[in-house]
Tab-separated table of C-alpha atoms and ligand atoms in Angstrom:
chain	number	residue	atom	x	y	z
A	1	UNK	CA	64.210	100.079	91.970
A	2	UNK	CA	60.508	99.363	91.871
A	3	UNK	CA	58.216	98.936	94.862
A	4	UNK	CA	57.375	95.422	93.857
A	5	UNK	CA	61.016	94.475	93.971
A	6	UNK	CA	61.056	95.347	97.661
A	7	UNK	CA	57.837	93.880	98.948
A	8	UNK	CA	58.660	91.225	101.494
A	9	UNK	CA	62.273	91.360	100.317
A	10	UNK	CA	64.870	89.746	102.544
A	11	UNK	CA	67.937	89.597	100.435
A	12	UNK	CA	69.913	90.886	97.460
A	13	UNK	CA	68.583	89.818	94.106
A	14	UNK	CA	69.504	92.577	91.766
A	15	UNK	CA	72.452	94.854	91.139
A	16	UNK	CA	70.896	97.353	93.535
A	17	UNK	CA	70.667	96.274	97.164
A	18	UNK	CA	67.138	95.365	98.009
A	19	UNK	CA	65.952	96.969	101.264
A	20	UNK	CA	65.307	94.528	104.087
A	21	UNK	CA	61.962	95.790	105.186
A	22	UNK	CA	61.761	93.644	108.317
A	23	UNK	CA	65.157	94.920	109.563
A	24	UNK	CA	64.201	98.491	108.798
A	25	UNK	CA	60.817	98.075	110.565
A	26	UNK	CA	62.530	96.732	113.720
A	27	UNK	CA	65.227	99.398	113.677
A	28	UNK	CA	62.594	102.149	113.355
A	29	UNK	CA	60.712	100.733	116.345
A	30	UNK	CA	63.899	100.944	118.433
A	31	UNK	CA	64.439	104.504	117.293
A	32	UNK	CA	60.788	105.435	118.097
A	33	UNK	CA	61.190	104.229	121.709
A	34	UNK	CA	64.440	106.245	122.085
A	35	UNK	CA	62.838	109.351	120.610
A	36	UNK	CA	59.783	108.814	122.991
A	37	UNK	CA	62.133	109.198	125.940
A	38	UNK	CA	63.433	112.511	124.736
A	39	UNK	CA	59.846	113.703	123.993
A	40	UNK	CA	58.418	112.819	127.333
A	41	UNK	CA	61.459	114.136	129.232
A	42	UNK	CA	60.467	117.574	128.037
A	43	UNK	CA	57.270	117.882	130.097
A	44	UNK	CA	55.987	119.630	132.125
A	45	UNK	CA	58.147	122.588	130.983
A	46	UNK	CA	59.000	122.914	127.321
A	47	UNK	CA	61.998	125.096	126.481
A	48	UNK	CA	62.923	126.709	123.222
A	49	UNK	CA	59.530	127.052	121.510
A	50	UNK	CA	59.769	128.991	118.203
A	51	UNK	CA	57.715	129.470	115.171
A	52	UNK	CA	58.384	128.779	111.495
A	53	UNK	CA	55.943	130.027	108.843
A	54	UNK	CA	53.584	131.752	111.267
A	55	UNK	CA	52.522	131.852	114.982
A	56	UNK	CA	50.677	128.533	114.675
A	57	UNK	CA	53.476	126.673	112.929
A	58	UNK	CA	55.594	125.720	115.996
A	59	UNK	CA	58.915	124.045	116.467
A	60	UNK	CA	60.767	123.250	119.701
A	61	UNK	CA	64.294	122.297	120.529
A	62	UNK	CA	62.914	118.757	121.082
A	63	UNK	CA	61.770	118.504	117.447
A	64	UNK	CA	65.281	119.384	116.366
A	65	UNK	CA	67.036	117.125	118.928
A	66	UNK	CA	64.906	114.116	117.993
A	67	UNK	CA	65.396	114.657	114.246
A	68	UNK	CA	69.160	114.966	114.797
A	69	UNK	CA	69.228	111.719	116.835
A	70	UNK	CA	67.098	109.830	114.240
A	71	UNK	CA	68.901	111.102	111.197
A	72	UNK	CA	72.348	110.340	112.681
A	73	UNK	CA	71.305	106.815	113.535
A	74	UNK	CA	69.713	106.159	110.143
A	75	UNK	CA	72.591	107.632	108.197
A	76	UNK	CA	75.025	105.529	110.198
A	77	UNK	CA	73.167	102.252	109.719
A	78	UNK	CA	71.751	102.921	106.187
A	79	UNK	CA	74.160	105.316	104.426
A	80	UNK	CA	72.827	104.124	101.062
A	81	UNK	CA	69.303	105.487	101.650
A	82	UNK	CA	68.171	109.089	101.611
A	83	UNK	CA	66.720	111.118	104.525
A	84	UNK	CA	63.782	113.466	104.303
A	85	UNK	CA	62.905	115.157	107.636
A	86	UNK	CA	60.615	117.969	108.688
A	87	UNK	CA	63.176	120.061	110.480
A	88	UNK	CA	66.003	119.781	107.942
A	89	UNK	CA	63.834	119.920	104.851
A	90	UNK	CA	65.288	121.927	102.038
A	91	UNK	CA	62.803	122.812	99.203
A	92	UNK	CA	65.690	122.573	96.764
A	93	UNK	CA	65.792	118.868	97.552
A	94	UNK	CA	62.271	117.455	97.100
A	95	UNK	CA	61.429	113.791	97.569
A	96	UNK	CA	62.822	111.519	94.843
A	97	UNK	CA	62.155	107.862	93.802
A	98	UNK	CA	65.159	106.703	95.717
A	99	UNK	CA	64.623	104.629	98.859
A	100	UNK	CA	64.084	107.315	101.490
A	101	UNK	CA	63.417	107.579	105.194
A	102	UNK	CA	60.656	110.109	105.710
A	103	UNK	CA	60.537	111.428	109.289
A	104	UNK	CA	58.530	113.767	111.430
A	105	UNK	CA	60.365	113.951	114.776
A	106	UNK	CA	57.269	115.239	116.566
A	107	UNK	CA	53.928	115.196	114.740
A	108	UNK	CA	51.514	117.251	116.798
A	109	UNK	CA	53.984	119.955	117.890
A	110	UNK	CA	51.214	122.336	118.875
A	111	UNK	CA	49.712	119.617	121.169
A	112	UNK	CA	53.238	118.864	122.543
A	113	UNK	CA	53.731	122.532	123.383
A	114	UNK	CA	50.425	122.666	125.168
A	115	UNK	CA	50.881	119.421	126.993
A	116	UNK	CA	47.864	117.874	125.170
A	117	UNK	CA	48.873	114.214	125.048
A	118	UNK	CA	48.362	113.547	121.333
A	119	UNK	CA	51.710	113.753	119.673
A	120	UNK	CA	54.025	111.151	118.176
A	121	UNK	CA	57.189	110.397	116.279
A	122	UNK	CA	56.414	109.328	112.717
A	123	UNK	CA	59.042	107.201	110.988
A	124	UNK	CA	58.402	106.115	107.374
A	125	UNK	CA	60.356	104.495	104.604
A	126	UNK	CA	59.356	104.874	100.955
A	127	UNK	CA	60.600	103.365	97.709
A	128	UNK	CA	59.661	105.010	94.462
A	129	UNK	CA	57.625	107.388	96.592
A	130	UNK	CA	55.435	104.529	97.791
A	131	UNK	CA	55.433	104.112	101.607
A	132	UNK	CA	56.506	100.607	102.469
A	133	UNK	CA	57.351	100.768	106.268
A	134	UNK	CA	55.704	102.881	108.862
A	135	UNK	CA	56.170	103.326	112.613
A	136	UNK	CA	54.112	105.863	114.654
A	137	UNK	CA	54.654	106.103	118.425
A	138	UNK	CA	52.792	108.210	120.925
A	139	UNK	CA	55.028	108.238	123.990
A	140	UNK	CA	52.326	109.798	126.204
A	141	UNK	CA	49.879	106.932	125.683
A	142	UNK	CA	52.621	104.306	124.865
A	143	UNK	CA	50.720	103.346	121.712
A	144	UNK	CA	52.902	102.033	119.006
A	145	UNK	CA	51.479	101.541	115.486
A	146	UNK	CA	53.613	99.739	112.905
A	147	UNK	CA	53.314	98.093	109.472
A	148	UNK	CA	55.314	96.747	106.613
A	149	UNK	CA	54.089	96.428	103.071
A	150	UNK	CA	52.307	93.079	102.599
A	151	UNK	CA	52.570	92.133	106.233
A	152	UNK	CA	49.600	93.764	107.972
A	153	UNK	CA	49.378	96.609	110.508
A	154	UNK	CA	49.624	96.328	114.280
A	155	UNK	CA	49.075	98.177	117.504
A	156	UNK	CA	51.707	97.506	120.060
A	157	UNK	CA	53.154	94.832	117.838
A	158	UNK	CA	50.505	92.147	118.539
A	159	UNK	CA	46.977	93.602	118.037
A	160	UNK	CA	46.109	93.451	114.347
A	161	UNK	CA	44.440	96.441	112.821
A	162	UNK	CA	41.619	97.321	112.343
A	163	UNK	CA	40.766	96.729	115.929
A	164	UNK	CA	37.414	95.023	115.167
A	165	UNK	CA	39.052	92.801	112.549
A	166	UNK	CA	36.586	90.948	110.371
A	167	UNK	CA	33.730	92.252	112.597
A	168	UNK	CA	34.241	95.857	111.442
A	169	UNK	CA	30.988	97.387	110.296
A	170	UNK	CA	30.443	98.221	106.618
A	171	UNK	CA	30.716	101.942	105.835
A	172	UNK	CA	27.265	103.470	105.670
A	173	UNK	CA	27.773	106.945	104.210
A	174	UNK	CA	28.815	110.279	105.636
A	175	UNK	CA	25.637	110.561	107.669
A	176	UNK	CA	27.056	107.795	109.880
A	177	UNK	CA	30.592	108.877	109.889
A	178	UNK	CA	33.103	110.313	112.395
A	179	UNK	CA	35.682	112.323	110.432
A	180	UNK	CA	39.098	113.617	111.287
A	181	UNK	CA	39.875	117.043	109.958
A	182	UNK	CA	42.561	119.624	110.867
A	183	UNK	CA	42.705	123.323	110.969
A	184	UNK	CA	46.442	123.339	109.970
A	185	UNK	CA	48.558	126.420	109.964
A	186	UNK	CA	47.470	128.147	106.769
A	187	UNK	CA	44.884	130.592	107.993
A	188	UNK	CA	44.103	132.740	104.967
A	189	UNK	CA	43.525	132.476	101.254
A	190	UNK	CA	41.846	129.799	99.085
A	191	UNK	CA	43.111	126.749	101.058
A	192	UNK	CA	41.715	128.183	104.249
A	193	UNK	CA	38.409	128.991	102.525
A	194	UNK	CA	38.173	125.452	101.099
A	195	UNK	CA	38.605	123.923	104.508
A	196	UNK	CA	36.272	126.137	106.448
A	197	UNK	CA	33.489	126.080	103.872
A	198	UNK	CA	33.803	122.287	103.535
A	199	UNK	CA	33.690	121.865	107.368
A	200	UNK	CA	30.439	123.740	107.355
A	201	UNK	CA	28.981	121.596	104.552
A	202	UNK	CA	30.017	118.376	106.265
A	203	UNK	CA	28.438	119.413	109.538
A	204	UNK	CA	25.308	121.056	108.286
A	205	UNK	CA	21.785	119.474	108.293
A	206	UNK	CA	20.787	117.462	105.247
A	207	UNK	CA	17.725	119.657	104.634
A	208	UNK	CA	20.053	122.592	104.276
A	209	UNK	CA	22.413	120.778	101.793
A	210	UNK	CA	24.867	119.502	104.241
A	211	UNK	CA	26.097	115.873	104.930
A	212	UNK	CA	25.253	116.006	108.644
A	213	UNK	CA	28.150	113.740	109.647
A	214	UNK	CA	28.042	112.273	113.111
A	215	UNK	CA	30.862	114.718	114.008
A	216	UNK	CA	34.357	115.918	113.158
A	217	UNK	CA	37.496	115.603	115.341
A	218	UNK	CA	40.539	117.774	115.152
A	219	UNK	CA	43.248	116.103	117.196
A	220	UNK	CA	46.336	117.812	115.887
A	221	UNK	CA	48.435	115.018	114.408
A	222	UNK	CA	48.107	113.784	110.876
A	223	UNK	CA	50.047	110.571	111.670
A	224	UNK	CA	47.845	109.720	114.602
A	225	UNK	CA	44.703	110.511	112.573
A	226	UNK	CA	45.827	108.008	109.915
A	227	UNK	CA	46.389	105.481	112.701
A	228	UNK	CA	42.893	106.120	114.071
A	229	UNK	CA	41.439	105.446	110.573
A	230	UNK	CA	43.627	102.319	110.368
A	231	UNK	CA	42.209	101.255	113.805
A	232	UNK	CA	38.613	101.995	112.672
A	233	UNK	CA	37.988	104.506	115.391
A	234	UNK	CA	37.712	107.303	112.781
A	235	UNK	CA	35.888	106.458	109.568
A	236	UNK	CA	37.705	109.092	107.456
A	237	UNK	CA	40.353	111.756	107.627
A	238	UNK	CA	40.429	114.638	105.221
A	239	UNK	CA	43.313	117.087	105.129
A	240	UNK	CA	45.069	119.643	103.000
A	241	UNK	CA	48.430	121.299	103.854
A	242	UNK	CA	50.421	118.627	105.608
A	243	UNK	CA	53.595	117.086	104.210
A	244	UNK	CA	55.100	113.703	103.302
A	245	UNK	CA	56.701	113.369	106.775
A	246	UNK	CA	53.228	113.786	108.335
A	247	UNK	CA	51.629	110.942	106.344
A	248	UNK	CA	54.324	108.525	105.077
A	249	UNK	CA	54.389	106.144	108.108
A	250	UNK	CA	50.602	106.328	108.737
A	251	UNK	CA	49.952	105.655	105.055
A	252	UNK	CA	51.508	102.153	105.329
A	253	UNK	CA	49.663	101.503	108.607
A	254	UNK	CA	46.321	102.517	107.040
A	255	UNK	CA	46.662	100.587	103.764
A	256	UNK	CA	47.913	97.490	105.527
A	257	UNK	CA	44.849	97.707	107.746
A	258	UNK	CA	42.633	97.586	104.700
A	259	UNK	CA	42.062	101.310	104.423
A	260	UNK	CA	42.637	103.401	101.386
A	261	UNK	CA	44.012	106.851	100.686
A	262	UNK	CA	43.099	109.120	97.797
A	263	UNK	CA	43.634	112.749	96.951
A	264	UNK	CA	42.008	115.419	99.134
A	265	UNK	CA	40.790	117.158	95.982
A	266	UNK	CA	37.844	115.584	94.140
A	267	UNK	CA	38.434	113.138	91.307
A	268	UNK	CA	41.997	111.930	91.835
A	269	UNK	CA	42.115	108.311	93.061
A	270	UNK	CA	45.866	108.235	92.882
A	271	UNK	CA	47.215	110.217	95.850
A	272	UNK	CA	50.838	111.119	96.108
A	273	UNK	CA	52.734	110.827	99.396
A	274	UNK	CA	54.107	114.379	98.790
A	275	UNK	CA	50.837	115.692	97.285
A	276	UNK	CA	49.899	117.594	100.480
A	277	UNK	CA	46.173	116.779	100.346
A	278	UNK	CA	44.651	113.509	101.358
A	279	UNK	CA	41.470	111.619	102.092
A	280	UNK	CA	41.860	108.404	104.111
A	281	UNK	CA	39.062	105.852	104.552
A	282	UNK	CA	38.909	102.927	106.972
A	283	UNK	CA	38.567	99.256	106.115
A	284	UNK	CA	35.134	97.863	105.415
A	285	UNK	CA	34.137	94.174	104.807
A	286	UNK	CA	34.949	93.486	101.158
A	287	UNK	CA	35.554	97.244	100.708
A	288	UNK	CA	31.849	97.866	100.968
A	289	UNK	CA	30.939	101.585	100.815
A	290	UNK	CA	34.573	102.779	100.536
A	291	UNK	CA	34.285	104.153	96.987
A	292	UNK	CA	30.834	105.599	97.691
A	293	UNK	CA	31.869	107.436	100.869
A	294	UNK	CA	34.917	108.952	99.111
A	295	UNK	CA	32.700	110.211	96.240
A	296	UNK	CA	30.223	111.501	98.774
A	297	UNK	CA	32.898	113.469	100.668
A	298	UNK	CA	34.354	114.813	97.469
A	299	UNK	CA	30.919	116.054	96.427
A	300	UNK	CA	30.821	118.228	99.535
A	301	UNK	CA	34.201	119.916	99.060
A	302	UNK	CA	33.817	123.632	98.524
A	303	UNK	CA	36.515	124.978	96.193
A	304	UNK	CA	39.836	123.184	95.678
A	305	UNK	CA	43.078	122.946	97.529
A	306	UNK	CA	45.941	124.658	95.723
A	307	UNK	CA	48.860	122.753	97.254
B	401	LIG	C1	51.012	119.167	111.877
B	401	LIG	C2	50.084	118.028	111.689
B	401	LIG	C3	48.643	118.572	111.796
B	401	LIG	C4	48.505	119.291	110.484
B	401	LIG	C5	49.473	120.403	110.361
B	401	LIG	C6	50.920	120.053	110.693
B	401	LIG	P1	53.540	119.110	112.994
B	401	LIG	O1	52.398	118.592	111.917
B	401	LIG	O2	50.242	116.813	111.757
B	401	LIG	O3	47.736	117.591	111.870
B	401	LIG	O4	47.167	119.810	110.404
B	401	LIG	O5	49.400	120.986	109.055
B	401	LIG	O6	51.593	119.480	109.571
B	401	LIG	O7	53.840	120.514	112.564
B	401	LIG	O8	52.961	119.022	114.385
B	401	LIG	O9	54.622	118.171	112.790
């Protein structure tokens, strides 16, 4: 099945069943609200906090419970599609071209554990590894972002993104940009060095060789960062180390809001949803300055991500 055969699809027009994106979108929104109730019911006391790869890579019993609820509901309604979720991921079964739900039950788990209200459920659907439906819901702020390929992106179902619409300012280079970045959970080796040395270059004064960006924000959720770029409240988001479930839903929301996403390493304009390194850029009138700001950011990357 190709991505083009699903865009805007509403029926069956080939031997394979064509995914009904509108129905999937609406079902994912219902699931996001259900998941939100479980997530907010956890506070103020979160039980069952454990770690995975290291002490900053956290998981809670709520991550597992939400993934269980979502995967059961999706498998029941859509047994023909695959499921790829953070808490049940098995490296022996990587993402394929088959239509697949790509789910992070709680994106921003560290925030969730600390009671910092920037966490969400991220529900995506991809065909041929191209994200085509995305739903991201922060139950603490009740902000719901959603998009479907070819149909635009919305906040709380009615406000079209980006928030400023046609009045969004053109991009005017890194020196005027607010950038999302993340520390992530890999704290040693080349990937860590690449991040830290690049952060320094992005922040540093121009006379010392830096980009002197307006500032950088590290808010702890890849999905919500992508939604902020889609909204136009962040100009860019640069990240290495996160996974398809962190970005799939936000990817559709961003691109439907006129933004673009490329590889987090310099030179590759064709980012992969499971490529683990990303650079997202907000909409700009007629795309003005998008290509230039991507090349400018790439020129400041120190080293290379090895994901
Ligand atoms: C986390 C993110 C965070 C990123 C981490 C991690 P989790 O997801 O969204 O922004 O830097 O690498 O993937 O673990 O909270 O679902």
